[in-house]
Coordinates of C-alpha atoms in Angstrom, one line a residue:
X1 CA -104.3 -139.9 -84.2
X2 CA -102.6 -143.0 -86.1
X3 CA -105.2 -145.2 -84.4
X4 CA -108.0 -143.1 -85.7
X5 CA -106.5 -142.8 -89.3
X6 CA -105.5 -146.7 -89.3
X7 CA -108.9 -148.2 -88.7
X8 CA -111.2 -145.6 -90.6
X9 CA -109.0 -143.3 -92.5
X10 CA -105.9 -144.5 -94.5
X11 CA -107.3 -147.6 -95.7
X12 CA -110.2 -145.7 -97.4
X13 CA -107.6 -143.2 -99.3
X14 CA -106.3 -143.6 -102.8
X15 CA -103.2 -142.4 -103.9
X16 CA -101.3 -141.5 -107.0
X17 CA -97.1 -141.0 -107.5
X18 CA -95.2 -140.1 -109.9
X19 CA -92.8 -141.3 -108.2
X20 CA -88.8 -142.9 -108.2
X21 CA -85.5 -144.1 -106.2
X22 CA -86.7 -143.5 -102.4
X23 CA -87.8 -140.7 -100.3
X24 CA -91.0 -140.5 -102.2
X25 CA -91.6 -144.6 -102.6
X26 CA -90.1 -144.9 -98.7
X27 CA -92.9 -142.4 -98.0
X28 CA -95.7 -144.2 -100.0
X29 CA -94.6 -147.9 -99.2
X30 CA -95.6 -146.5 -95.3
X31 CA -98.9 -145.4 -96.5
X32 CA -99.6 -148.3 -98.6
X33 CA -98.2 -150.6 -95.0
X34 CA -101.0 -148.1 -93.5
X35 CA -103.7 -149.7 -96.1
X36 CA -103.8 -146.3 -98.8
X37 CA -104.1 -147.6 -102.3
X38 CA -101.2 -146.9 -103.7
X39 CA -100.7 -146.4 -107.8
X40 CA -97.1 -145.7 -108.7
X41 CA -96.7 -144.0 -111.9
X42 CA -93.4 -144.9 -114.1
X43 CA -91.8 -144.2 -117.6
X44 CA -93.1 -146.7 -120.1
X45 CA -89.9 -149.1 -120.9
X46 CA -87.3 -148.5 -117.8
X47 CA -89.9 -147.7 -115.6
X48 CA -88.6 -146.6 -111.6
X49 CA -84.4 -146.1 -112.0
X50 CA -84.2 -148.2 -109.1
X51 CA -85.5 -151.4 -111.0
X52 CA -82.0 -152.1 -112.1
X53 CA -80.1 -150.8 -109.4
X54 CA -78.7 -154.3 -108.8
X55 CA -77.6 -156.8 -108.2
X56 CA -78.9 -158.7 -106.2
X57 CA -82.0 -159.0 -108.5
X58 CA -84.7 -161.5 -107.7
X59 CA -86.2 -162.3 -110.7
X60 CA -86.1 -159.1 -112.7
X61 CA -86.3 -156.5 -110.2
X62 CA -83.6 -155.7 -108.0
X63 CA -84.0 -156.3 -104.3
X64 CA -83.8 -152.4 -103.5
X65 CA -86.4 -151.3 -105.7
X66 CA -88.7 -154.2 -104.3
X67 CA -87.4 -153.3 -100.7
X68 CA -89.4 -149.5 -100.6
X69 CA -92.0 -150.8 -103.2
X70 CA -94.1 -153.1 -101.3
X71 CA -98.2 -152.4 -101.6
X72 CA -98.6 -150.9 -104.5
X73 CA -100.4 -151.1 -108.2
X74 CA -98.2 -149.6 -111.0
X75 CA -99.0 -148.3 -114.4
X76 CA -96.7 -146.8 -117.0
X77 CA -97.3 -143.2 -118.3
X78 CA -95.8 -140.6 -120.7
X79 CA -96.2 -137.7 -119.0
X80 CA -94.8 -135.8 -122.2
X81 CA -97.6 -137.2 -124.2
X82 CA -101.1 -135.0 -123.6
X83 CA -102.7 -138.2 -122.9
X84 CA -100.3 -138.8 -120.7
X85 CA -101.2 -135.6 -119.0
X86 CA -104.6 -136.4 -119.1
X87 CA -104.2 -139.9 -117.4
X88 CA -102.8 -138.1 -114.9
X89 CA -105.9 -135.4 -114.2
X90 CA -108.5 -138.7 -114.2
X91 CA -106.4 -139.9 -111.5
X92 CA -106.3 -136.9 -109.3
X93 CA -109.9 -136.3 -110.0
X94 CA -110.4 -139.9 -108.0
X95 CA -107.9 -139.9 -105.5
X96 CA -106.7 -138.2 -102.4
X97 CA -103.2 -137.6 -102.3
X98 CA -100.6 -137.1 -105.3
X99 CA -96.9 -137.3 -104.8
X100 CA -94.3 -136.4 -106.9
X101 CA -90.5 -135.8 -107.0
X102 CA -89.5 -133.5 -109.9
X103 CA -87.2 -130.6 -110.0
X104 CA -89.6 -128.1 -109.2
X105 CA -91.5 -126.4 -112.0
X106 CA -90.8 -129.5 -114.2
X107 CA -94.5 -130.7 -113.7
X108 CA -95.8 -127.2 -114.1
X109 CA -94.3 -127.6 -117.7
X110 CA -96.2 -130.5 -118.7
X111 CA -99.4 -129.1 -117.4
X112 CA -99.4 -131.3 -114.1
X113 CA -98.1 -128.4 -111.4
X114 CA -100.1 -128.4 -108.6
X115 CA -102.1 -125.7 -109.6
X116 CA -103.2 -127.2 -113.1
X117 CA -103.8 -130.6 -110.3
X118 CA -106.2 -127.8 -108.2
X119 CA -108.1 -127.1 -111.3
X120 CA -109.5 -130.5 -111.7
X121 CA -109.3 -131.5 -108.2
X122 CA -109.8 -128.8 -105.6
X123 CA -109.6 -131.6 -102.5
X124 CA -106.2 -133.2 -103.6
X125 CA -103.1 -133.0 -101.2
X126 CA -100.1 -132.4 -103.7
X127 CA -96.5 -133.1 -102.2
X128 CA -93.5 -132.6 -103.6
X129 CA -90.7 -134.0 -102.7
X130 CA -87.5 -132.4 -104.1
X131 CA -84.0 -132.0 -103.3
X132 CA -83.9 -128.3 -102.1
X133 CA -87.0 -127.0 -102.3
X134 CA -89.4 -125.1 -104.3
X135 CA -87.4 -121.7 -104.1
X136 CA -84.2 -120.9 -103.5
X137 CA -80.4 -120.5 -105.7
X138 CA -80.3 -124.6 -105.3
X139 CA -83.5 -124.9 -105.9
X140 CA -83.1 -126.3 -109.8
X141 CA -80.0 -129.0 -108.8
X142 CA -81.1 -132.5 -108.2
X143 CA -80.6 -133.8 -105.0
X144 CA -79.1 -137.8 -104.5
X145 CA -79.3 -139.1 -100.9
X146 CA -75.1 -138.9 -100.5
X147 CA -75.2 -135.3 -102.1
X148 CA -77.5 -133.8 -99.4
X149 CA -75.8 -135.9 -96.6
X150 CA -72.6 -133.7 -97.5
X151 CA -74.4 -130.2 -97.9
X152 CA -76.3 -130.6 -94.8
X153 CA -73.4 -131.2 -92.6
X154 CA -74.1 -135.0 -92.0
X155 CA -71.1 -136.4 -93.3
X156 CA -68.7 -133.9 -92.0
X157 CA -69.8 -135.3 -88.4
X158 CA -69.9 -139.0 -89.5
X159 CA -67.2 -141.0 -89.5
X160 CA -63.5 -141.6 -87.3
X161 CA -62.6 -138.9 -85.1
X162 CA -58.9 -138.7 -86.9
X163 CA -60.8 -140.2 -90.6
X164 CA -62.4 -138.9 -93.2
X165 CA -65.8 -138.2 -93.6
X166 CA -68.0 -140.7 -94.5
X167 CA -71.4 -141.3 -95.9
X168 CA -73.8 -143.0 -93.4
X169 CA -74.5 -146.7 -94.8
X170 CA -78.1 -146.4 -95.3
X171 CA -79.3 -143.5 -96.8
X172 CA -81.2 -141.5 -94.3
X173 CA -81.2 -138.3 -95.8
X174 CA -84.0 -140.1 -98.3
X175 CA -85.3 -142.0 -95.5
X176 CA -85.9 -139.0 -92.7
X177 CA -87.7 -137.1 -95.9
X178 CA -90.0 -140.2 -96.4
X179 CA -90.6 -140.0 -92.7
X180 CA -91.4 -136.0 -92.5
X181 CA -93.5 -136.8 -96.0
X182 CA -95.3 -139.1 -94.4
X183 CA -96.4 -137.2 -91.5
X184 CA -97.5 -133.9 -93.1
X185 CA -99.7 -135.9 -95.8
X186 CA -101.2 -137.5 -92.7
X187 CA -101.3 -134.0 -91.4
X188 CA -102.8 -132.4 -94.7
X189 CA -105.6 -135.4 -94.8
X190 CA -106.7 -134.4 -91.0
X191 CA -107.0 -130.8 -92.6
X192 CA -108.7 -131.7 -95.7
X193 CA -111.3 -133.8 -93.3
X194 CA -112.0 -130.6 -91.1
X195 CA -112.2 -128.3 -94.4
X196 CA -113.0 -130.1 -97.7
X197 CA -109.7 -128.6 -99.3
X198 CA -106.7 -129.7 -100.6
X199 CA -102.9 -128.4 -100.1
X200 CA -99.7 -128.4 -101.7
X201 CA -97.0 -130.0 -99.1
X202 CA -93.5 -129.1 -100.2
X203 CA -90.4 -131.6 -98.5
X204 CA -87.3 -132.0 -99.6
X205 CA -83.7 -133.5 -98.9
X206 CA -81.6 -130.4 -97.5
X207 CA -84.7 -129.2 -94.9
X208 CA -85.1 -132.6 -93.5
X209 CA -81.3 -133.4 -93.1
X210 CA -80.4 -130.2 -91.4
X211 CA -83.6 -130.6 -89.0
X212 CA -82.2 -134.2 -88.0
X213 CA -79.0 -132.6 -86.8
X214 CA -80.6 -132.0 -83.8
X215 CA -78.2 -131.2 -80.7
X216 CA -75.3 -130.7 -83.3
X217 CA -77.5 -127.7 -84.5
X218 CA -78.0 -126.9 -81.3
X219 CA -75.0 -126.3 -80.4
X220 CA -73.6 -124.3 -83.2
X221 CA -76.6 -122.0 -83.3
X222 CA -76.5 -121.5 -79.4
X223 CA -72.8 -121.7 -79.1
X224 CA -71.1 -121.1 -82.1
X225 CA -69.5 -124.6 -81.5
X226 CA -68.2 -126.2 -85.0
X227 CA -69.1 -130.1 -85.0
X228 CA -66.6 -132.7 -85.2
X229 CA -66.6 -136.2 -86.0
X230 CA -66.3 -138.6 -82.8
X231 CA -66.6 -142.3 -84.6
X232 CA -69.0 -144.2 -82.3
X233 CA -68.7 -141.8 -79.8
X234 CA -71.0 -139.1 -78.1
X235 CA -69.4 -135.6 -77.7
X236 CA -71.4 -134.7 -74.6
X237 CA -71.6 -138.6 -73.0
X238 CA -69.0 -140.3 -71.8
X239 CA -68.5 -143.6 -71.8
X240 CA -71.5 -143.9 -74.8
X241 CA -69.3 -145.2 -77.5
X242 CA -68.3 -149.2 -78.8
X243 CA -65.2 -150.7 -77.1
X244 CA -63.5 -153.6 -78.9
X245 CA -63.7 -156.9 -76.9
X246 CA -61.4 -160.3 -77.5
X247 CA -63.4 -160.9 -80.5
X248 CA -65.5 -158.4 -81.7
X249 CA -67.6 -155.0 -80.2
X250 CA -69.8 -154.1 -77.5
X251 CA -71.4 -150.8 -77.5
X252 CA -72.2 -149.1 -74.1
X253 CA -74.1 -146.0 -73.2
X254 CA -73.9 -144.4 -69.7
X255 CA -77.0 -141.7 -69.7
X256 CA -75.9 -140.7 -65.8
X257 CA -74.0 -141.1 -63.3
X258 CA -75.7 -144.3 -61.5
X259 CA -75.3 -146.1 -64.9
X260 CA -71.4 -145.3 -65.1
X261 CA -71.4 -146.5 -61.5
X262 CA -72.7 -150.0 -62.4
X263 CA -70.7 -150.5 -65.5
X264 CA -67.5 -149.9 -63.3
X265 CA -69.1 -152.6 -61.1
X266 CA -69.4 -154.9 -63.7
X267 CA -65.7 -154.0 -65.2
X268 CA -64.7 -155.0 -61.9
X269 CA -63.3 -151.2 -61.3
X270 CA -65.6 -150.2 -58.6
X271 CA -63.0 -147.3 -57.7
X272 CA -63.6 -145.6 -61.1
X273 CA -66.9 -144.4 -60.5
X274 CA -65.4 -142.6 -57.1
X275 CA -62.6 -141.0 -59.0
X276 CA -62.9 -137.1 -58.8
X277 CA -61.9 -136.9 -62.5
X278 CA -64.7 -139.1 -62.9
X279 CA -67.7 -138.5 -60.7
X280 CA -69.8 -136.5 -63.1
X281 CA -70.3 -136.6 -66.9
X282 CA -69.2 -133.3 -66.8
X283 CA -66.1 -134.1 -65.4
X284 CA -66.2 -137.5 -67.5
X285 CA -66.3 -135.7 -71.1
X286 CA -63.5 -133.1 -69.4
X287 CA -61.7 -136.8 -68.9
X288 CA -62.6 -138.5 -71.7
X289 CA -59.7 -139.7 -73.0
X290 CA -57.7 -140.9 -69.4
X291 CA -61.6 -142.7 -69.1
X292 CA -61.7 -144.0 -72.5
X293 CA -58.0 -145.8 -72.2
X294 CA -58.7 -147.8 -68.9
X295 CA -62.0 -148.9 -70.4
X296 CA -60.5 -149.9 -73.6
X297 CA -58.2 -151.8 -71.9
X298 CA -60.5 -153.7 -69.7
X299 CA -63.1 -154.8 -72.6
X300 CA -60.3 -156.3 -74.5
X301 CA -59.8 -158.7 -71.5
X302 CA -63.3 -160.6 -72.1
X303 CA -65.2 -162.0 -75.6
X304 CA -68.6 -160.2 -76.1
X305 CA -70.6 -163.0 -75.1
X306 CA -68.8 -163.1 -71.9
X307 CA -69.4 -159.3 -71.3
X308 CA -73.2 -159.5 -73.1
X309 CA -74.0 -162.4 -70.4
X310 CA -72.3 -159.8 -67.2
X311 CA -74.0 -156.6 -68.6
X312 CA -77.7 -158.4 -68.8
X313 CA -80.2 -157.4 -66.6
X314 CA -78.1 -154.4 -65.4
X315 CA -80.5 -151.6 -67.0
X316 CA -77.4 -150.2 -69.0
X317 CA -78.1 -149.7 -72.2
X318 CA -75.9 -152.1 -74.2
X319 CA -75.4 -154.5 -77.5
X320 CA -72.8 -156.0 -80.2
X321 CA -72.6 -154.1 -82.6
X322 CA -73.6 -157.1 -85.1
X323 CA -73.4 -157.9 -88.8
X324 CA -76.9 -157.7 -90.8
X325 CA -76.8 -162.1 -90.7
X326 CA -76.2 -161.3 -86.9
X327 CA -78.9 -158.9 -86.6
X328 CA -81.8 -160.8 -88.2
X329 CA -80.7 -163.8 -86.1
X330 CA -80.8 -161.8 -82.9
X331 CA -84.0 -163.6 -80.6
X332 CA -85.6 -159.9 -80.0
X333 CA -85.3 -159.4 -84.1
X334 CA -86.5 -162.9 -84.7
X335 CA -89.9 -162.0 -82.0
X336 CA -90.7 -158.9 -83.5
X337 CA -90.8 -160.4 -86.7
X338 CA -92.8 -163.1 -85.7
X339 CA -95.7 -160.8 -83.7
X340 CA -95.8 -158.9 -86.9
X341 CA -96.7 -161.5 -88.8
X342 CA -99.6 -162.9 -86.3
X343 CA -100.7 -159.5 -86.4
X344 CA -102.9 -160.7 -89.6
X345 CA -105.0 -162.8 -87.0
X346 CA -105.1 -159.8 -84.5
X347 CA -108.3 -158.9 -83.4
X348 CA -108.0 -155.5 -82.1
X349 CA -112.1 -155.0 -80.2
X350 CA -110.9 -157.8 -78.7
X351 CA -107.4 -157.0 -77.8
X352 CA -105.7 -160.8 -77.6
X353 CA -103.3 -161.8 -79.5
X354 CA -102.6 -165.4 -79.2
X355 CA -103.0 -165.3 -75.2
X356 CA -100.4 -161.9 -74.7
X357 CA -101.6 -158.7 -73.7
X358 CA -101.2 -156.5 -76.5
X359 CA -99.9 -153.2 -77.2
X360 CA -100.8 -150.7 -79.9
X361 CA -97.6 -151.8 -82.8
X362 CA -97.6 -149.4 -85.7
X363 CA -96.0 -151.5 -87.5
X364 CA -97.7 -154.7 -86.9
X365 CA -101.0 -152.5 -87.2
X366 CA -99.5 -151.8 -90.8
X367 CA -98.6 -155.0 -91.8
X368 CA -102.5 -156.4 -90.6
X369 CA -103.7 -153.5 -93.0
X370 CA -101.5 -153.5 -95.7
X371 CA -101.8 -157.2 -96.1
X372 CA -105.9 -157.2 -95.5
X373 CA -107.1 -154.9 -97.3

């Protein structure tokens, strides 16, 4: 499906968006990565809040608003002025897709709701993005990224196991709505292409955060079992956690038993992994925290690099936990970045890409769109 909307649909498909912060403009930057035309609407003056949400600044814009803001043509509108309003109808007359992040019923009162949209453009896929949705008792209460991360639950699991919560330090609340955006315009243009109509998409904060619980939701709904924060830790995985090291951290994730047998190998503990309390994850988690201490113990006896340079080629999943200068210096960060970028001379019919076999990269696909179109 992405292929197919890639290379014939998304790059033909105009978009407007009123539009600000970041779920909606994480959402659209994706689309305009994909090749859509993007046209953010702002207020005239400030324009997008997140323009001065800074510093660092680079020139006059601050580095987050240009970080989800890539791709895109702006224009500045009053939607309280009728001619704003009108602006507005021209450009969902002529595009595909309109976006918009109000508190529901806000655009309804300025004579942009979806249905006044409909009127003037039957075809148009509408979504709103909004904090809690379009009905509900929370429905009228703006949602911030940090807010939603508390009322879904998120925090209250994220953080030290003895701590206090804490907010995640990106804000992925915004970011998973972007991503669930993102797929259900893509979902509503497949429809639109099958029946000639339009839809109204509605996505917000709270729905998207409480589906990305996942197994924790899971196991409350199936068990009645209250979550708890673990640190780095996995409640049903042991050892899957970060272990300090002479200088630094090393994460390590044991997914069965054969992988907890090589790690003790490379500890040098061969005996662990024949340990009744130990022989199973089951019995593992039971034993966590007798596990835990012996492990603990043995990572502080080498550097990371020592223990990166004894874990690789082992198939354990394992890594530092690094610094964001450490991460875009690491050689598998540095690579991707680099086949991304040669993705521009990427010649798909032909399938070479500077003499490696390639492989079907959404996001070098986006980046030879968004940059050629």
């Amino acid at each position: 499906m992405y292929s197919t909307f890639l290379q014939y649909g998304v790059n033909h498909i105009r978009w407007t968006s009123p539009m600000r912060v970041l779920a909606g403009p994480f959402a659209t930057m994706i689309l305009g990565d994909l090749g859509a035309e993007i046209i953010k609407v702002e207020r005239p003056g400030a324009g997008d809040d997140t323009r001065a949400w800074g510093p660092p600044f680079v020139g006059t814009e601050s580095a987050y608003f240009l970080s989800v803001n890539r791709n895109k043509k702006s224009i500045a509108v009053n939607l309280k002025d009728p001619c704003g309003v009108r602006v507005i109808k021209d450009l969902a007359s002529v595009c595909d897709v309109l976006i918009e992040n109000y508190v529901p019923g806000k655009l309804a009162e300025m004579g942009l709701g979806y249905r006044h949209i409909q009127e003037v453009a039957p075809h148009i896929i509408y979504c709103s993005i909004t904090g809690y949705g379009q009905t509900g008792p929370m429905s009228q209460r703006g949602g911030y990224d940090s807010v939603v991360c508390a009322v879904s639950g998120l925090m209250h699991i994220t953080g030290p196991q003895n701590g206090d919560p804490v907010r995640p330090g990106v804000a992925m609340t915004d970011l998973a709505t972007g991503l669930y955006s993102h797929g259900a315009i893509m979902a509503g243009l497949l429809q639109k292409e099958k029946t000639g109509k339009g839809l109204h998409i509605d996505c917000n904060l709270l729905s998207s955060q409480v589906a990305c619980l996942s197994h924790i939701a899971a196991n409350y709904l199936t068990g009645g079992k209250e979550a708890k924060r673990w640190g780095t830790a996995h409640e049903s995985i042991v050892p899957y956690q970060a272990f300090e090291t002479k200088d630094g951290y090393l994460v390590v994730g044991t997914g069965n038993d054969q992988q907890f047998s090589v790690v003790c190998n490379i500890l040098s503990l061969p005996a662990l992994s024949q340990d009744r309390r130990f022989k199973t994850n089951k019995l593992r988690v039971h034993n966590r925290r007798e596990l835990i201490d012996i492990l603990c113990a043995r990572f502080l006896d080498k550097t990371t690099q020592n223990w990166l340079e004894l874990f690789e080629g082992s198939g354990v999943p394992y890594g530092p936990i690094n610094s964001i200068q450490e991460a875009f210096s690491e050689p598998q960060v540095s690579f991707l970045l680099y086949f991304n970028i040669k993705a521009k001379t990427w010649n798909w019919k032909e399938q070479q890409l500077d003499g490696r076999s390639p492989y079907f990269d959404v996001v070098a696909s986006a980046y030879y769109l968004g940059r050629n179109k």
